[in-house]
Amino acid sequence: MKITEQIKQPIAYEMELFEQKFRLSMASKVALLNRITHYIVNRKGKQMRPMFVFLVSKMLNNGEVSERTYRGASVIELIHTATLVHDDVVDDSNRRRGFFSINALWKNKIAVLIGDYLLSKGLLLSIDNNDFDLLKIISVAVREMSEGELLQIEKARQLDITEEVYYEIIRQKTATLIAACCSLGAASVKPNSAEVETMRKFGELIGMAFQIKDDLFDYGEEKIGKPTGIDIKEQKMTLPLIYVLNNCSKKEKSWLINSVKKHNKDKKRVKEVIAFVKSNGGLDYAISKMKNFQQEAIKLLNNYPESPYKSSLELMVNYVIDRKK
């Protein structure tokens, strides 16, 4: 059995019901909108985010979820989908998960409007049901994701990024959404409890490990759907490169910065940078940091009694750093 199927097992019923509720939450009276949202729903990814929501809820609530849990999972998926649609416009990307992106099929104007529509649907789903605590969790995540993206763009221009700034960027860009999923799962069944913050922290730690793993793919041999060296071509400063920049000679540092700034489109030079980062311990350092985040997350789970949901969350934490794509 595939690891994702194994993780899903204790929440299989909830995920199936969630699918139906999620489709309904997107419905509109506009035929074009329904055609596009139908296209989106049929090309879903692994659905890790709703899985976090349901697993955390069931672990904290003796295997039970509430109607609020379904709404929380729908809201996070609506807003996450909205950000992906907008990201593809920003990045001028024609593919998403191996399929054509919305902007490739229906052009940018429609894609931006679809993103706005999904965002408003998510907000209204919370407001109409007085889930203001859930809405606050989501809204903070959206604000942080935008800040993280802009901070990364600002730093890419200067290439003066420290390890602390890198962690802040990935915390906001990636970890904040997984943190929101886990705190939503807790808040949906145990509102205003200490668990809401504990689970937020748990999700944040997984998100940090998840992003470092993603950054490592840029240096790997695995076929992951994006070519290696793409971060360097886009002048993104990731942990392996930051570590090596801070631990090499002045001459090597200026060669590295020059390569990323001025020769980032030169395939041969990008390969040399990748080889240099590998041979100077950049990958080993990033892997050790990723494992630290993973172990911290597991430690937080140790405070909870054994259950199929806790086991699935542990599997999920390990899957994040063992995955091949």
C-alpha angles and dihedrals in degrees: 000000000000113000093241090055090050091052090049096050099092091048100037093118093048092048091052093050090044090057090058094045091047092053089050092049090060097049120126139173090238112093094208091053092051091049091053096043089049088054090050096049093049092054099051122152128225091305093225092158099061088041089060091049094053097040093051092046093050094044091054098039106047094264095310130121130191135220085259089061091059091048091048091051091047093049094050091048093047092050094041090051090049091054092049092051090049092044091057090054092048092047093041086232121170098192135055120180090343094307131097112276121239092253091051092055103033104020130247100286093058092042092054091048091049090052090050091048093052091047092052091045089055094049093047093048087061097040095048089055097041091243091150093150090055091045091054092053091052095043092053089051093052092048092049094047090055092047091049093052092049092046089053092050091048093050094044088062093055100031088210097124123151125202090254092054090047090055090048091052095050092041090057099034101045115359096054093066094050088045088053091051093053096044089046090054089053096042092050092063104019107032117192093008127134087248091073091066095039091054091045088056091046091053092046092054092050090048091053091051090045093055095046088052089052090051090051091057087068088069098037136099096226120114101241103157094264122076119244117260093035093123090053091048088052091046092240111160108221131181100265091053094042091052093050092045089055094046107043135082123280091252093050091046093055090047090052095047091045090050093052094042102042110012101039091119093051105100094202093050092047089053090051090051091050091050092047093050090049095048092047096057099259094132095044090051093049091047091052091050091047090052091050091057090046093051092048089054092050089049091059090053092053089076091067128079119256115274138147088257094054090048090052091050089051089050089050092052090052093043090056091064099031098049119119096215 
